[in-house]
Tab-separated table of C-alpha atoms in Angstrom:
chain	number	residue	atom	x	y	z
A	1	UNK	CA	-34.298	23.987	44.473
A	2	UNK	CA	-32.763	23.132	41.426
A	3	UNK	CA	-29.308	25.069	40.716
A	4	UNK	CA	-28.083	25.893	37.099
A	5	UNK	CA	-25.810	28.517	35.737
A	6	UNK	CA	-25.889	28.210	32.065
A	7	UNK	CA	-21.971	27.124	32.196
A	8	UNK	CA	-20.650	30.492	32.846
A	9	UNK	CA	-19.013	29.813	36.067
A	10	UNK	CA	-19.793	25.842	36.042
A	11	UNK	CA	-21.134	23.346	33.438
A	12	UNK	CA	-21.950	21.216	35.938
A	13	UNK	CA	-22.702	23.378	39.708
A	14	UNK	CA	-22.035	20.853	41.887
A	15	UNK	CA	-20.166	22.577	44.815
A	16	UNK	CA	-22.363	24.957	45.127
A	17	UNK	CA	-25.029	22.389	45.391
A	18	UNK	CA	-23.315	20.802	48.180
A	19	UNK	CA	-23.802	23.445	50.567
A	20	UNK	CA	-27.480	22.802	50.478
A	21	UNK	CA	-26.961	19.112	52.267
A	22	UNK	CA	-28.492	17.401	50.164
A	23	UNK	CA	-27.589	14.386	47.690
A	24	UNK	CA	-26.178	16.250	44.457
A	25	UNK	CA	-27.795	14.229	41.398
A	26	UNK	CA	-25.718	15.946	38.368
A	27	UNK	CA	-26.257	15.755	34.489
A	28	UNK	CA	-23.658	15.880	32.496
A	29	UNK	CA	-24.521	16.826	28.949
A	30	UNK	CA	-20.845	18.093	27.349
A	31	UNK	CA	-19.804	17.915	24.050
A	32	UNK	CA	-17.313	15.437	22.853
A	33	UNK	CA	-13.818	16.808	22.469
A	34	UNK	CA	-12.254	15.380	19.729
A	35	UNK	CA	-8.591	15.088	18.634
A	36	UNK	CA	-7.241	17.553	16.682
A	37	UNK	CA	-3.537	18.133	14.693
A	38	UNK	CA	-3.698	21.108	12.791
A	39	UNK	CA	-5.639	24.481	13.730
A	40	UNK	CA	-5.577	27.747	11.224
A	41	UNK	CA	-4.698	30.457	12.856
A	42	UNK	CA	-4.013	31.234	16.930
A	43	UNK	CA	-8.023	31.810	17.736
A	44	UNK	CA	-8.557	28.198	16.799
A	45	UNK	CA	-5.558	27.602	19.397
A	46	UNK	CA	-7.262	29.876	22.396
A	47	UNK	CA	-10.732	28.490	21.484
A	48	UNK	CA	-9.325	24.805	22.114
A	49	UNK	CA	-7.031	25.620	25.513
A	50	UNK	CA	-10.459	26.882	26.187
A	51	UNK	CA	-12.506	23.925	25.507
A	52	UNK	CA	-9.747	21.524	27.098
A	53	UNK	CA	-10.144	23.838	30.275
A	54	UNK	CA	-13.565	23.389	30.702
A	55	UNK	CA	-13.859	19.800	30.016
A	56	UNK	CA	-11.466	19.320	32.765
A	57	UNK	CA	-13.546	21.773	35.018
A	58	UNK	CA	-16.549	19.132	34.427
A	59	UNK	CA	-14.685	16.045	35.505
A	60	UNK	CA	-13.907	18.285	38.910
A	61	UNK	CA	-17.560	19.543	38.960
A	62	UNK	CA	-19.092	15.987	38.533
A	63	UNK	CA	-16.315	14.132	40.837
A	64	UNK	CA	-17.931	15.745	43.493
A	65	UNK	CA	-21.530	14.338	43.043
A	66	UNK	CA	-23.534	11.665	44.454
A	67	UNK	CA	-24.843	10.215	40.910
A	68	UNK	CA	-23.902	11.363	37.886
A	69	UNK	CA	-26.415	10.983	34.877
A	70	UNK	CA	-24.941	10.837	31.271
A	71	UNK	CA	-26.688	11.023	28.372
A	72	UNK	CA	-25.027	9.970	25.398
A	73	UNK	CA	-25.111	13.332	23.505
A	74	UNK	CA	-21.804	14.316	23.071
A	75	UNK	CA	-21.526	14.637	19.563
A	76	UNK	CA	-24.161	17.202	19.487
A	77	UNK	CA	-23.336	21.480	20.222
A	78	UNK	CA	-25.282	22.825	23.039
A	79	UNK	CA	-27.262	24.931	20.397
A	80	UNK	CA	-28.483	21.684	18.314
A	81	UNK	CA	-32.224	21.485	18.413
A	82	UNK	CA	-32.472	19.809	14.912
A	83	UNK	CA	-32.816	16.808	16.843
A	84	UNK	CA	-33.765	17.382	19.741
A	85	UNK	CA	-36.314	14.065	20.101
A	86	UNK	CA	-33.286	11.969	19.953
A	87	UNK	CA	-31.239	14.344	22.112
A	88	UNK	CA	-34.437	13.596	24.749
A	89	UNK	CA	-34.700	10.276	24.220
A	90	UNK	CA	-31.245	9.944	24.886
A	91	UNK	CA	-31.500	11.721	27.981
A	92	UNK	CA	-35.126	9.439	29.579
A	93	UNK	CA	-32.496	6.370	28.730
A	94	UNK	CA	-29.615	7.613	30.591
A	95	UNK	CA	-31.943	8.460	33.425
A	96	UNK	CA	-33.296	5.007	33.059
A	97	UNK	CA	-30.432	2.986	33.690
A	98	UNK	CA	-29.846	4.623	36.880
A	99	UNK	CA	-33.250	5.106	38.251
A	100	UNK	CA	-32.333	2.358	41.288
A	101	UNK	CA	-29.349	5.178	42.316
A	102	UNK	CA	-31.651	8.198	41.727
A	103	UNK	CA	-34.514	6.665	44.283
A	104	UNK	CA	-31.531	5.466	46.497
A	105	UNK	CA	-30.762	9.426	46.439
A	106	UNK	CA	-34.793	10.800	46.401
A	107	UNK	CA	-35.698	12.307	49.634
């Protein structure tokens, strides 16, 4: 079974996974959050408690997995497919460096 939600309740579903008793292999794929000073008007403000929220959500969610896989594609928006080759690639090499936890994991 392979458990996603689309990040409305969980970037990352790793509790819920957890219930199944089985190792949870998670892949986290979040955007970057970069410093910022100045914002222009109080939506900018919400937006970003928003953002900073849910990045913190994600290090909960992926504390509580068994591997954690990390592609280095966080300076690209979920809705980027301009480049998405690179955004794969990126993804094969992340699962690549940790392909001696993932069999440790397979069942």
């Amino acid at each position: 079974m392979l458990l996603s939600d689309g990040a409305i309740k969980a970037s990352v579903p790793t509790l819920d996974a957890i219930h199944l008793g089985r190792p949870v292999v998670a892949v986290d794929v979040r955007q970057t959050i970069e410093r910022q000073n100045t914002f222009n008007n109080a939506f900018d403000i919400i937006v970003r408690a928003g953002n900073i929220t849910a990045d913190a959500l994600a290090d909960y969610l992926t504390s509580h997995a068994d591997l954690v896989i990390a592609p280095e594609v966080g300076t690209y928006n979920w809705s980027d497919f301009a480049d998405w080759s690179t955004i794969v690639r990126r993804g094969r090499e992340a699962a690549i460096k940790v392909l001696p936890q993932l069999k440790a994991h397979a069942i």
